[in-house]
Structure formats: C-alpha cells, structure tokens
Amino acid sequence: MSLQDITARITKAETAAGQPAGSVKLIAVSKVQPNERVQAVLEQGHRCFGENRVQEAAGKWPIFMEQFSDIDLHLIGPLQTNKARQAIELFSTIHSVDRPKLAKTLARLAQDMGTCPDLFIQVNTGEEEQKAGILPAEADAFIAECRGLDLPVQGLMCIPPVEEEPSLHFALLAKIAERNGLVGLSMGMSGDFEQAIALGATHVRVGSAIFGARVKPEE
C-alpha cells in the first residue's frame, strides 16, 4: 500500500472514532529498510519515523537529518542503558521505557544533558516472558516512580501477543493510561492500527504496509 492509502485509512478511522483528523501520529517504521525506500517516503513529505535499534538509527539518520531539518525520530525497540545517552541525542521520543534501571539512567542523563525526549512506558499487556515491558499489575507504581524522577512521561506503549485479539490489549492499555492521567497511547501496527485508533491510539507504528517487506541485512 502507498503512504497515501495508509494516511487515508487513518483519517477514516479517526472520523469513525470521533477524533479530529490528524490527531493520530503515523510512525513509519523504517527499521532494516534500505535508505532508498526511506528517502522515497521522506520525499513524499512524511517526517515521523520509527527505529528499533540505536546503532542502526545512528548509522542511517544523521545524513537524512542534514537534508530534512524537521525529522521526528522515535525509538520503538528495546533500549540498553549503555545506549541511553546516544538515544537521548538522536530521538525525539522513546517508546520503550520498561524497567526501573532504565528510568533512573534516563533521569540522570536528562539532568546532565539538560534535555530528555518524550517518553512512553512499555507495558507487557500479554505478560509474555520473552517480551519486554512492565507487567500491568506493576504499571501504576512504575508510572509514579518515573514521574517522581521528573521524567516527561507522555503515555504508554504495548505490543500485543501475535496469537491474541489485539483489541483486548489495546483496551487494557487505554484503561491503565486513563487511571494514571496519561493521554498518549502508542499501539497498533500494520495489521491492526484501525482497531487501535478505535480504542484511543494517539500513535500507530506502520512499517511493512508503507515500505514493503523488510530487507534482511547481508550476512
């Protein structure tokens, strides 16, 4: 599908959900996509992109940022504490704050550097052992801890289990956000972003539907 097709579907979903047009931010997930595909989307006027790894983003985006001054880059993958400083320098938003050690590291660096990206707390709504994120039962306490560290928490993020109905997880995330006074909801991907918007998503992460199948790096 083209970027215009995805944008049109988002607008339709916003209208159906009673949301103003343009209220949902489309994050074009550019991880492991060749530079020419990213360039093509940039040339269509899109500026909001998502990357999974700090190292990959650091090797890709500085050149694009020289060409396009208004790029809005989001980290949507796991963040190691030893990459936190680099992430603060590179990204405008980090969606994967998922543990106290990382929160404390970000808070310390924010004090040292005098700046901090917008932050989303990742919630492991499916309680999957192999997946990052704060467990739902621990989310309220962790949100309070992050706020106590003066971190700019804007909302919550989740990645539902592949084999489960995503709407159940989107609804759970929205409920946790609402009771904690958070408005940002980073949820919904290529296959389910319309369901996510219906349940209050403010950010949707769409990759393959925009760029095509990912290209694996050469061994």
Short mmCIF file of C-alpha atoms in Angstrom, two decimals:
data_model
loop_
_atom_site.label_atom_id
_atom_site.label_comp_id
_atom_site.label_asym_id
_atom_site.label_seq_id
_atom_site.Cartn_x
_atom_site.Cartn_y
_atom_site.Cartn_z
CA MET A 1 0.00 0.00 0.00
CA SER A 2 1.11 3.56 -0.54
CA LEU A 3 1.69 6.13 2.18
CA GLN A 4 -1.39 7.97 0.90
CA ASP A 5 -3.50 4.81 1.29
CA ILE A 6 -2.39 4.37 4.90
CA THR A 7 -2.98 8.04 5.66
CA ALA A 8 -6.48 7.84 4.18
CA ARG A 9 -7.27 4.77 6.30
CA ILE A 10 -6.05 6.55 9.43
CA THR A 11 -8.23 9.59 8.64
CA LYS A 12 -11.25 7.33 8.14
CA ALA A 13 -10.54 5.55 11.44
CA GLU A 14 -10.15 8.90 13.24
CA THR A 15 -13.54 10.02 11.94
CA ALA A 16 -15.18 6.73 12.96
CA ALA A 17 -13.71 7.12 16.46
CA GLY A 18 -14.88 10.72 16.74
CA GLN A 19 -11.31 12.01 16.75
CA PRO A 20 -10.18 15.12 14.85
CA ALA A 21 -8.40 14.47 11.56
CA GLY A 22 -4.66 14.50 12.10
CA SER A 23 -4.87 13.64 15.80
CA VAL A 24 -3.15 10.26 15.33
CA LYS A 25 0.57 10.32 14.58
CA LEU A 26 1.75 7.84 11.94
CA ILE A 27 5.18 6.44 12.79
CA ALA A 28 6.67 4.95 9.61
CA VAL A 29 8.74 2.04 10.91
CA SER A 30 11.94 2.17 8.88
CA LYS A 31 14.00 -0.47 10.71
CA VAL A 32 16.08 -2.64 8.33
CA GLN A 33 14.69 -0.77 5.34
CA PRO A 34 17.13 0.31 2.61
CA ASN A 35 17.96 4.00 2.53
CA GLU A 36 16.38 4.45 -0.88
CA ARG A 37 12.97 3.35 0.45
CA VAL A 38 13.30 5.76 3.38
CA GLN A 39 14.36 8.55 1.04
CA ALA A 40 11.29 7.93 -1.12
CA VAL A 41 8.95 8.29 1.86
CA LEU A 42 10.76 11.44 3.00
CA GLU A 43 10.36 12.92 -0.46
CA GLN A 44 6.59 12.32 -0.19
CA GLY A 45 6.61 14.70 2.76
CA HIS A 46 6.45 12.26 5.67
CA ARG A 47 8.71 13.13 8.60
CA CYS A 48 7.86 10.80 11.52
CA PHE A 49 9.83 7.55 11.57
CA GLY A 50 10.49 4.69 13.99
CA GLU A 51 13.63 2.65 14.54
CA ASN A 52 14.21 -0.42 16.70
CA ARG A 53 17.92 -0.13 17.41
CA VAL A 54 20.01 2.86 18.42
CA GLN A 55 23.05 1.64 16.48
CA GLU A 56 21.14 1.17 13.22
CA ALA A 57 19.48 4.57 13.59
CA ALA A 58 22.81 6.27 14.30
CA GLY A 59 24.20 4.88 11.07
CA LYS A 60 21.18 5.88 9.00
CA TRP A 61 19.57 9.09 10.18
CA PRO A 62 22.25 11.81 10.59
CA ILE A 63 22.61 12.04 6.80
CA PHE A 64 18.83 12.34 6.33
CA MET A 65 18.70 14.94 9.12
CA GLU A 66 21.14 17.09 7.17
CA GLN A 67 18.75 17.01 4.18
CA PHE A 68 15.48 17.34 6.11
CA SER A 69 15.55 19.55 9.21
CA ASP A 70 12.15 18.56 10.64
CA ILE A 71 12.54 14.78 11.07
CA ASP A 72 10.71 13.37 14.10
CA LEU A 73 12.55 10.16 15.05
CA HIS A 74 11.08 7.64 17.51
CA LEU A 75 12.79 4.71 19.22
CA ILE A 76 10.27 1.87 19.36
CA GLY A 77 12.60 -1.02 20.22
CA PRO A 78 14.35 -2.03 23.45
CA LEU A 79 16.91 0.37 24.89
CA GLN A 80 20.04 -0.79 26.68
CA THR A 81 21.20 1.55 29.43
CA ASN A 82 24.66 1.89 27.84
CA LYS A 83 22.97 3.30 24.71
CA ALA A 84 20.75 5.74 26.60
CA ARG A 85 22.93 8.82 26.10
CA GLN A 86 23.12 8.21 22.35
CA ALA A 87 19.34 7.65 22.26
CA ILE A 88 18.67 10.97 24.01
CA GLU A 89 20.83 12.74 21.43
CA LEU A 90 19.18 11.08 18.43
CA PHE A 91 15.49 10.53 19.18
CA SER A 92 12.63 12.93 19.90
CA THR A 93 10.55 10.18 21.56
CA ILE A 94 11.41 6.86 23.24
CA HIS A 95 8.53 4.36 23.41
CA SER A 96 10.26 1.55 25.33
CA VAL A 97 10.89 2.65 28.92
CA ASP A 98 10.37 -0.74 30.50
CA ARG A 99 12.29 -1.07 33.79
CA PRO A 100 13.41 0.98 36.80
CA LYS A 101 17.13 0.80 35.95
CA LEU A 102 16.49 2.41 32.55
CA ALA A 103 14.22 5.07 34.07
CA LYS A 104 16.91 6.03 36.60
CA THR A 105 19.58 6.15 33.88
CA LEU A 106 17.41 8.39 31.69
CA ALA A 107 16.68 10.67 34.64
CA ARG A 108 20.38 11.03 35.47
CA LEU A 109 21.31 11.72 31.85
CA ALA A 110 18.46 14.21 31.46
CA GLN A 111 19.89 16.16 34.40
CA ASP A 112 23.42 16.00 32.97
CA MET A 113 22.41 16.90 29.41
CA GLY A 114 19.62 19.34 30.18
CA THR A 115 17.24 17.61 27.78
CA CYS A 116 15.11 14.48 27.51
CA PRO A 117 12.96 13.01 24.75
CA ASP A 118 9.26 12.44 25.32
CA LEU A 119 8.84 9.04 26.95
CA PHE A 120 6.32 6.22 26.71
CA ILE A 121 6.29 3.35 29.20
CA GLN A 122 6.10 -0.08 27.59
CA VAL A 123 3.52 -2.35 29.21
CA ASN A 124 3.70 -6.11 28.65
CA THR A 125 -0.07 -6.49 28.38
CA GLY A 126 0.19 -10.17 27.44
CA GLU A 127 2.52 -10.92 30.35
CA GLU A 128 4.82 -12.76 27.94
CA GLU A 129 8.08 -13.98 29.46
CA GLN A 130 10.11 -13.27 26.32
CA LYS A 131 8.76 -9.74 25.84
CA ALA A 132 9.96 -6.52 27.45
CA GLY A 133 7.66 -4.24 29.39
CA ILE A 134 6.25 -3.58 32.83
CA LEU A 135 3.55 -6.03 33.89
CA PRO A 136 0.05 -4.49 34.04
CA ALA A 137 -0.18 -5.03 37.81
CA GLU A 138 3.05 -3.06 38.29
CA ALA A 139 2.31 -0.27 35.81
CA ASP A 140 0.74 2.24 38.21
CA ALA A 141 3.70 2.08 40.61
CA PHE A 142 6.22 2.38 37.78
CA ILE A 143 4.42 5.37 36.25
CA ALA A 144 4.54 7.04 39.67
CA GLU A 145 8.24 6.21 40.00
CA CYS A 146 9.02 7.75 36.61
CA ARG A 147 7.08 10.87 37.49
CA GLY A 148 8.99 11.05 40.77
CA LEU A 149 12.19 11.14 38.70
CA ASP A 150 10.81 14.13 36.75
CA LEU A 151 10.76 12.14 33.52
CA PRO A 152 8.48 13.50 30.74
CA VAL A 153 6.13 10.51 30.54
CA GLN A 154 3.61 11.15 27.77
CA GLY A 155 1.86 7.80 27.59
CA LEU A 156 2.02 4.04 27.30
CA MET A 157 3.03 1.57 24.59
CA CYS A 158 2.20 -2.10 24.01
CA ILE A 159 2.82 -4.88 21.51
CA PRO A 160 0.01 -7.45 21.84
CA PRO A 161 0.75 -11.17 21.59
CA VAL A 162 0.59 -12.32 17.97
CA GLU A 163 -1.98 -15.05 18.60
CA GLU A 164 -4.40 -12.99 20.72
CA GLU A 165 -7.12 -10.47 19.86
CA PRO A 166 -5.28 -7.13 19.87
CA SER A 167 -8.32 -5.08 20.88
CA LEU A 168 -8.29 -6.67 24.34
CA HIS A 169 -4.73 -5.45 24.86
CA PHE A 170 -5.45 -2.00 23.42
CA ALA A 171 -8.40 -1.64 25.79
CA LEU A 172 -6.26 -2.71 28.77
CA LEU A 173 -3.54 -0.20 27.87
CA ALA A 174 -6.12 2.58 27.50
CA LYS A 175 -7.58 1.74 30.91
CA ILE A 176 -4.17 1.92 32.62
CA ALA A 177 -3.41 5.22 30.87
CA GLU A 178 -6.75 6.75 31.82
CA ARG A 179 -6.48 5.99 35.50
CA ASN A 180 -2.99 7.50 35.55
CA GLY A 181 -3.95 10.65 33.65
CA LEU A 182 -1.89 9.81 30.57
CA VAL A 183 -3.19 10.72 27.12
CA GLY A 184 -0.58 9.11 24.85
CA LEU A 185 -1.26 5.59 23.56
CA SER A 186 1.34 4.07 21.25
CA MET A 187 -0.42 0.98 19.91
CA GLY A 188 -1.43 -0.57 16.63
CA MET A 189 0.70 -1.79 13.74
CA SER A 190 0.20 -2.58 10.05
CA GLY A 191 -2.44 -5.25 10.64
CA ASP A 192 -4.49 -3.67 13.41
CA PHE A 193 -3.97 0.10 13.55
CA GLU A 194 -7.63 0.84 12.80
CA GLN A 195 -8.70 -1.20 15.84
CA ALA A 196 -6.12 0.68 17.89
CA ILE A 197 -7.44 4.07 16.77
CA ALA A 198 -10.97 2.97 17.66
CA LEU A 199 -9.71 2.36 21.21
CA GLY A 200 -7.86 5.66 21.55
CA ALA A 201 -4.42 5.27 19.94
CA THR A 202 -2.52 8.53 19.51
CA HIS A 203 0.49 6.91 17.78
CA VAL A 204 0.40 3.98 15.36
CA ARG A 205 3.51 2.14 14.13
CA VAL A 206 3.27 1.04 10.49
CA GLY A 207 6.19 -0.45 8.60
CA SER A 208 5.64 -3.15 6.02
CA ALA A 209 2.38 -1.62 4.77
CA ILE A 210 4.32 1.51 3.79
CA PHE A 211 7.76 0.23 2.84
CA GLY A 212 7.06 -3.34 1.73
CA ALA A 213 8.66 -6.45 3.20
CA ARG A 214 11.75 -5.84 5.29
CA VAL A 215 15.10 -6.44 3.68
CA LYS A 216 17.38 -8.60 5.82
CA PRO A 217 20.96 -7.37 6.10
CA GLU A 218 23.53 -9.41 4.21
CA GLU A 219 25.40 -11.91 6.35
#
